[in-house]
Amino acid sequence: MVITGATSGIGRAAAREFAGRGDRVVLAARSPETLAEVRAECRAAGARALVVPTDVTEPGAVARLADAAEAEFGGIDVWVHTAAVMSYGRFDETPAEVFEQVVRTDLLASAEVARVALRRFRAASAGTLILTGSVLGHITAPYMSGYVAAKWGLQGLARALQQEARETPGVRVCLVNPGSVDTPVYQQAANYLGRIGRPPLPVTTPERVARAVAHCVDHPRREISVGRLNVLMRVGFTVLPGVYDVLVGPLMRLGGLTLRPVAPHDGVVFTPNPAGEAVRGGWLPDVSGMVRSLAGAGGTVGSAVLRRLR
């Protein structure tokens, strides 16, 4: 399993998911320090893991990653591409170089991953490519023009690749489209809007998206949508475009932006920030952690009561 974007959010959750299944994983992202952390997590789960520091926007980097994976494991069965960056701001107030790098990372690098992976899959007559899109590949939202443009492009690219894959039995192309997900991408985004972004409700977990990715490996499907309101938003966007356009701006300002001010910055669009990389972004409570804490506290209290009774 080659995973691009493996150090944060959905990619890191997918790495853990595959490692827990015993799959051999090749972990790729820009930050060598965080890659080492993810490798340790995968090895602790009992999986073999190779790390290959990779900037998917650099010419030749994706091909070198594929060569390293094949040299280590003899071939590639699945390629999961999750690498993405984001930028907030009015289109005319966002620096052109930031907009272009968002599109380069989220769309053109996805195309390069698909090109490299599919050539190898066709040669082997087997392989599954899983691209990570977004509900924003079907609808639009203000202040995220670069990301929206890239995801719409990725939607069209994936559809074309799926049509071509019909001519190559054994080669499958899947697209996983999440809605709002509790990842650090919002805090890590470039920002020229003055307010930090956030995932609008309802928010799902990256682990749930990772399970959908794993499901695509076992049961390939053309597209999987992960998000309770994804279908409703798509229907509103298509059937009632006038109403949608009236509502989406106020709803975005209310639910898609925090009240925390921020000075203009380019986030991780050009360089990674290892300190901000994690599976979750902190937008949802860690229910499993809370359960473990409560169980531990309950055990401590129970022991104390037993000691007093004795």
Tab-separated table of C-alpha atoms in Angstrom:
chain	number	residue	atom	x	y	z
A	1	MET	CA	0.000	0.000	0.000
A	2	VAL	CA	1.511	3.319	-1.062
A	3	ILE	CA	0.009	6.235	0.872
A	4	THR	CA	0.807	9.782	-0.235
A	5	GLY	CA	-0.043	12.364	2.399
A	6	ALA	CA	0.606	9.853	5.188
A	7	THR	CA	1.641	12.225	7.975
A	8	SER	CA	-1.660	13.885	8.811
A	9	GLY	CA	-5.431	13.570	8.741
A	10	ILE	CA	-7.004	10.949	6.491
A	11	GLY	CA	-3.668	9.707	5.149
A	12	ARG	CA	-2.279	9.010	8.611
A	13	ALA	CA	-5.535	7.368	9.682
A	14	ALA	CA	-5.380	5.186	6.558
A	15	ALA	CA	-1.790	4.197	7.369
A	16	ARG	CA	-2.907	3.057	10.822
A	17	GLU	CA	-5.910	1.238	9.347
A	18	PHE	CA	-3.802	-0.708	6.849
A	19	ALA	CA	-1.076	-1.416	9.400
A	20	GLY	CA	-3.679	-2.851	11.756
A	21	ARG	CA	-4.726	-5.236	8.978
A	22	GLY	CA	-1.141	-6.412	8.548
A	23	ASP	CA	-0.630	-4.760	5.160
A	24	ARG	CA	2.818	-3.603	4.086
A	25	VAL	CA	2.804	0.177	3.773
A	26	VAL	CA	4.930	2.754	1.982
A	27	LEU	CA	4.520	6.113	3.675
A	28	ALA	CA	5.124	9.302	1.703
A	29	ALA	CA	4.827	12.977	2.657
A	30	ARG	CA	7.019	16.073	2.860
A	31	SER	CA	8.092	15.870	6.521
A	32	PRO	CA	10.759	13.241	7.335
A	33	GLU	CA	10.311	13.799	11.089
A	34	THR	CA	6.593	13.046	11.050
A	35	LEU	CA	7.059	10.155	8.639
A	36	ALA	CA	9.331	8.542	11.227
A	37	GLU	CA	6.533	8.881	13.807
A	38	VAL	CA	3.984	7.254	11.500
A	39	ARG	CA	6.410	4.452	10.661
A	40	ALA	CA	6.791	3.754	14.391
A	41	GLU	CA	2.990	3.642	14.743
A	42	CYS	CA	2.691	1.165	11.865
A	43	ARG	CA	5.500	-1.035	13.123
A	44	ALA	CA	3.957	-1.063	16.591
A	45	ALA	CA	0.841	-2.503	14.924
A	46	GLY	CA	2.992	-5.271	13.461
A	47	ALA	CA	3.244	-3.987	9.893
A	48	ARG	CA	6.284	-3.565	7.670
A	49	ALA	CA	6.669	0.097	6.776
A	50	LEU	CA	8.926	2.024	4.425
A	51	VAL	CA	9.147	5.815	4.521
A	52	VAL	CA	9.997	7.870	1.444
A	53	PRO	CA	10.040	11.654	1.996
A	54	THR	CA	8.232	13.016	-1.048
A	55	ASP	CA	6.915	16.345	-2.280
A	56	VAL	CA	4.387	15.236	-4.876
A	57	THR	CA	4.638	18.602	-6.667
A	58	GLU	CA	8.338	18.140	-7.476
A	59	PRO	CA	9.084	16.807	-10.980
A	60	GLY	CA	10.042	13.137	-10.861
A	61	ALA	CA	9.306	12.720	-7.148
A	62	VAL	CA	6.276	10.451	-7.598
A	63	ALA	CA	8.133	8.162	-10.002
A	64	ARG	CA	11.025	7.878	-7.548
A	65	LEU	CA	8.529	6.981	-4.818
A	66	ALA	CA	7.076	4.203	-6.979
A	67	ASP	CA	10.559	2.895	-7.750
A	68	ALA	CA	11.389	2.777	-4.034
A	69	ALA	CA	8.155	0.922	-3.232
A	70	GLU	CA	8.775	-1.654	-5.944
A	71	ALA	CA	12.400	-2.106	-4.896
A	72	GLU	CA	11.363	-2.766	-1.299
A	73	PHE	CA	8.252	-4.911	-1.803
A	74	GLY	CA	8.433	-6.124	-5.405
A	75	GLY	CA	5.340	-4.280	-6.616
A	76	ILE	CA	2.453	-1.991	-5.713
A	77	ASP	CA	-1.030	-3.382	-5.084
A	78	VAL	CA	-2.822	-0.236	-3.905
A	79	TRP	CA	-2.040	3.469	-4.087
A	80	VAL	CA	-3.995	5.794	-1.790
A	81	HIS	CA	-3.514	9.471	-2.557
A	82	THR	CA	-4.585	11.873	0.195
A	83	ALA	CA	-2.047	14.728	-0.061
A	84	ALA	CA	-3.791	18.113	-0.162
A	85	VAL	CA	-3.428	21.719	0.958
A	86	MET	CA	-6.010	24.447	1.393
A	87	SER	CA	-6.282	28.235	1.310
A	88	TYR	CA	-8.893	30.645	2.684
A	89	GLY	CA	-9.544	34.075	1.204
A	90	ARG	CA	-11.468	35.981	-1.422
A	91	PHE	CA	-10.202	34.957	-4.849
A	92	ASP	CA	-8.950	38.447	-5.730
A	93	GLU	CA	-7.182	38.831	-2.356
A	94	THR	CA	-5.385	35.470	-2.449
A	95	PRO	CA	-1.859	35.664	-3.914
A	96	ALA	CA	-1.755	34.085	-7.350
A	97	GLU	CA	1.176	31.875	-6.391
A	98	VAL	CA	-0.805	30.443	-3.459
A	99	PHE	CA	-3.867	29.713	-5.591
A	100	GLU	CA	-1.679	28.052	-8.211
A	101	GLN	CA	0.179	25.924	-5.648
A	102	VAL	CA	-3.108	24.710	-4.156
A	103	VAL	CA	-4.256	23.622	-7.625
A	104	ARG	CA	-0.831	22.150	-8.353
A	105	THR	CA	-0.898	20.078	-5.158
A	106	ASP	CA	-4.530	19.050	-5.101
A	107	LEU	CA	-5.116	18.432	-8.811
A	108	LEU	CA	-1.945	18.285	-10.907
A	109	ALA	CA	-0.054	16.183	-8.356
A	110	SER	CA	-3.064	13.856	-8.184
A	111	ALA	CA	-2.833	13.503	-11.949
A	112	GLU	CA	0.879	12.668	-11.673
A	113	VAL	CA	0.169	10.055	-9.000
A	114	ALA	CA	-2.518	8.548	-11.225
A	115	ARG	CA	-0.173	8.554	-14.234
A	116	VAL	CA	2.638	6.789	-12.380
A	117	ALA	CA	0.375	4.315	-10.575
A	118	LEU	CA	-1.748	3.367	-13.577
A	119	ARG	CA	1.253	2.707	-15.797
A	120	ARG	CA	2.531	0.191	-13.261
A	121	PHE	CA	-0.908	-1.298	-12.683
A	122	ARG	CA	-1.447	-1.799	-16.414
A	123	ALA	CA	1.910	-3.531	-16.716
A	124	ALA	CA	0.922	-5.877	-13.881
A	125	SER	CA	-2.741	-6.181	-14.995
A	126	ALA	CA	-3.756	-5.453	-11.406
A	127	GLY	CA	-3.932	-2.602	-8.942
A	128	THR	CA	-6.270	-0.193	-7.201
A	129	LEU	CA	-5.885	3.582	-7.241
A	130	ILE	CA	-7.853	5.462	-4.583
A	131	LEU	CA	-8.052	9.232	-4.915
A	132	THR	CA	-9.370	11.452	-2.133
A	133	GLY	CA	-11.791	14.051	-3.402
A	134	SER	CA	-14.300	16.107	-1.451
A	135	VAL	CA	-17.956	17.008	-1.378
A	136	LEU	CA	-16.574	20.330	-2.675
A	137	GLY	CA	-15.920	18.501	-5.927
A	138	HIS	CA	-19.701	18.541	-6.426
A	139	ILE	CA	-20.685	21.843	-4.800
A	140	THR	CA	-19.007	25.208	-4.181
A	141	ALA	CA	-18.284	27.440	-1.198
A	142	PRO	CA	-16.902	30.970	-1.053
A	143	TYR	CA	-13.389	31.836	0.205
A	144	MET	CA	-11.939	28.456	-0.912
A	145	SER	CA	-11.681	28.969	-4.660
A	146	GLY	CA	-8.367	27.166	-5.213
A	147	TYR	CA	-9.426	24.079	-3.285
A	148	VAL	CA	-12.861	23.996	-4.930
A	149	ALA	CA	-11.393	24.384	-8.426
A	150	ALA	CA	-8.917	21.561	-7.761
A	151	LYS	CA	-11.541	19.183	-6.361
A	152	TRP	CA	-13.919	19.823	-9.264
A	153	GLY	CA	-11.042	19.055	-11.600
A	154	LEU	CA	-10.200	15.902	-9.659
A	155	GLN	CA	-13.810	14.750	-9.937
A	156	GLY	CA	-13.646	15.014	-13.722
A	157	LEU	CA	-10.215	13.399	-13.869
A	158	ALA	CA	-11.336	10.436	-11.768
A	159	ARG	CA	-14.413	9.905	-13.928
A	160	ALA	CA	-12.307	9.892	-17.108
A	161	LEU	CA	-9.811	7.469	-15.558
A	162	GLN	CA	-12.627	5.152	-14.512
A	163	GLN	CA	-13.945	5.106	-18.066
A	164	GLU	CA	-10.492	4.260	-19.418
A	165	ALA	CA	-9.979	1.597	-16.728
A	166	ARG	CA	-12.885	-0.356	-18.209
A	167	GLU	CA	-10.432	-1.347	-20.925
A	168	THR	CA	-7.896	-2.732	-18.417
A	169	PRO	CA	-9.349	-5.641	-16.390
A	170	GLY	CA	-7.846	-5.868	-12.940
A	171	VAL	CA	-7.141	-2.127	-12.693
A	172	ARG	CA	-9.582	-0.120	-10.595
A	173	VAL	CA	-9.946	3.591	-9.855
A	174	CYS	CA	-11.947	4.728	-6.824
A	175	LEU	CA	-12.819	8.179	-5.510
A	176	VAL	CA	-13.580	8.777	-1.828
A	177	ASN	CA	-15.428	12.061	-1.241
A	178	PRO	CA	-15.532	13.161	2.414
A	179	GLY	CA	-17.540	16.049	3.771
A	180	SER	CA	-16.279	17.865	6.885
A	181	VAL	CA	-13.569	15.849	8.630
A	182	ASP	CA	-11.795	16.445	11.934
A	183	THR	CA	-8.264	16.933	10.560
A	184	PRO	CA	-5.610	19.665	10.965
A	185	VAL	CA	-5.984	20.842	7.337
A	186	TYR	CA	-8.111	23.829	8.392
A	187	GLN	CA	-5.577	25.206	10.881
A	188	GLN	CA	-2.727	24.408	8.473
A	189	ALA	CA	-4.378	26.199	5.550
A	190	ALA	CA	-3.083	29.418	4.058
A	191	ASN	CA	-5.280	32.281	5.177
A	192	TYR	CA	-6.002	35.731	3.742
A	193	LEU	CA	-9.462	36.070	5.236
A	194	GLY	CA	-8.581	37.161	8.774
A	195	ARG	CA	-10.428	34.301	10.484
A	196	ILE	CA	-9.234	30.725	11.000
A	197	GLY	CA	-11.294	28.137	9.142
A	198	ARG	CA	-13.035	25.142	10.633
A	199	PRO	CA	-15.014	22.141	9.341
A	200	PRO	CA	-18.732	22.980	9.248
A	201	LEU	CA	-21.104	20.652	11.054
A	202	PRO	CA	-21.678	17.759	10.925
A	203	VAL	CA	-18.052	16.679	11.300
A	204	THR	CA	-16.893	13.093	10.842
A	205	THR	CA	-13.676	11.430	11.973
A	206	PRO	CA	-10.652	10.676	9.784
A	207	GLU	CA	-10.839	7.098	11.046
A	208	ARG	CA	-14.271	6.721	9.455
A	209	VAL	CA	-12.918	7.976	6.134
A	210	ALA	CA	-9.954	5.597	6.474
A	211	ARG	CA	-12.377	2.695	6.903
A	212	ALA	CA	-14.141	3.786	3.703
A	213	VAL	CA	-10.772	3.786	1.948
A	214	ALA	CA	-10.068	0.269	3.224
A	215	HIS	CA	-13.521	-0.807	2.036
A	216	CYS	CA	-12.586	0.411	-1.450
A	217	VAL	CA	-9.542	-1.843	-1.358
A	218	ASP	CA	-11.640	-4.888	-0.533
A	219	HIS	CA	-14.738	-3.913	-2.531
A	220	PRO	CA	-13.784	-1.332	-5.185
A	221	ARG	CA	-16.484	1.193	-6.021
A	222	ARG	CA	-16.468	4.112	-8.408
A	223	GLU	CA	-17.268	6.647	-5.683
A	224	ILE	CA	-17.907	6.608	-1.954
A	225	SER	CA	-19.349	9.619	-0.147
A	226	VAL	CA	-18.541	9.996	3.556
A	227	GLY	CA	-20.688	12.596	5.306
A	228	ARG	CA	-24.280	12.684	6.495
A	229	LEU	CA	-25.248	15.856	4.604
A	230	ASN	CA	-23.245	15.342	1.422
A	231	VAL	CA	-26.184	14.140	-0.654
A	232	LEU	CA	-28.496	16.866	0.682
A	233	MET	CA	-25.963	19.585	-0.176
A	234	ARG	CA	-25.502	18.197	-3.677
A	235	VAL	CA	-29.265	18.122	-4.253
A	236	GLY	CA	-29.645	21.706	-3.032
A	237	PHE	CA	-26.760	22.891	-5.187
A	238	THR	CA	-28.229	21.239	-8.301
A	239	VAL	CA	-31.983	21.602	-7.858
A	240	LEU	CA	-32.162	24.987	-6.088
A	241	PRO	CA	-29.036	26.870	-7.202
A	242	GLY	CA	-30.502	30.316	-6.492
A	243	VAL	CA	-31.451	29.395	-2.937
A	244	TYR	CA	-28.120	27.642	-2.442
A	245	ASP	CA	-26.152	30.723	-3.510
A	246	VAL	CA	-28.141	32.972	-1.163
A	247	LEU	CA	-27.540	30.689	1.828
A	248	VAL	CA	-24.014	29.391	1.303
A	249	GLY	CA	-22.212	32.665	2.115
A	250	PRO	CA	-23.869	33.289	5.500
A	251	LEU	CA	-23.636	29.593	6.383
A	252	MET	CA	-19.943	29.533	5.497
A	253	ARG	CA	-19.222	32.585	7.647
A	254	LEU	CA	-21.246	31.092	10.503
A	255	GLY	CA	-20.200	27.433	10.386
A	256	GLY	CA	-17.037	27.329	8.290
A	257	LEU	CA	-15.004	30.030	10.040
A	258	THR	CA	-14.045	30.509	13.662
A	259	LEU	CA	-14.015	33.865	15.442
A	260	ARG	CA	-10.269	33.604	16.017
A	261	PRO	CA	-8.388	36.321	14.112
A	262	VAL	CA	-5.298	35.452	12.096
A	263	ALA	CA	-2.775	37.502	10.163
A	264	PRO	CA	-2.233	36.685	6.471
A	265	HIS	CA	0.055	33.667	5.987
A	266	ASP	CA	0.666	30.868	3.491
A	267	GLY	CA	0.223	27.971	5.940
A	268	VAL	CA	1.693	24.698	4.685
A	269	VAL	CA	0.998	25.405	1.023
A	270	PHE	CA	4.719	25.601	0.224
A	271	THR	CA	6.439	23.997	3.229
A	272	PRO	CA	5.277	21.449	5.836
A	273	ASN	CA	4.738	22.196	9.510
A	274	PRO	CA	5.557	19.006	11.440
A	275	ALA	CA	4.299	20.542	14.694
A	276	GLY	CA	0.789	20.782	13.235
A	277	GLU	CA	0.595	17.278	11.769
A	278	ALA	CA	-1.705	14.767	13.473
A	279	VAL	CA	-4.590	12.452	12.697
A	280	ARG	CA	-7.177	14.795	14.188
A	281	GLY	CA	-7.549	18.539	14.262
A	282	GLY	CA	-9.295	18.765	17.626
A	283	TRP	CA	-12.714	19.727	16.285
A	284	LEU	CA	-14.360	16.645	17.804
A	285	PRO	CA	-13.930	15.134	21.269
A	286	ASP	CA	-11.757	12.019	21.354
A	287	VAL	CA	-14.520	9.700	22.516
A	288	SER	CA	-12.321	6.597	22.686
A	289	GLY	CA	-9.753	8.507	24.728
A	290	MET	CA	-12.475	9.767	27.032
A	291	VAL	CA	-13.758	6.209	27.501
A	292	ARG	CA	-10.257	4.983	28.329
A	293	SER	CA	-9.773	7.851	30.770
A	294	LEU	CA	-13.100	7.199	32.446
A	295	ALA	CA	-12.364	3.480	32.635
A	296	GLY	CA	-8.986	4.227	34.176
A	297	ALA	CA	-10.523	6.666	36.630
A	298	GLY	CA	-13.221	4.157	37.486
A	299	GLY	CA	-10.616	1.515	38.153
A	300	THR	CA	-8.642	3.894	40.370
A	301	VAL	CA	-11.729	4.875	42.352
A	302	GLY	CA	-12.760	1.228	42.689
A	303	SER	CA	-9.318	0.267	44.004
A	304	ALA	CA	-9.414	3.109	46.505
A	305	VAL	CA	-12.858	2.029	47.736
A	306	LEU	CA	-11.699	-1.581	48.119
A	307	ARG	CA	-8.682	-0.475	50.101
A	308	ARG	CA	-10.883	1.580	52.425
A	309	LEU	CA	-13.281	-1.348	52.894
A	310	ARG	CA	-10.390	-3.629	53.764
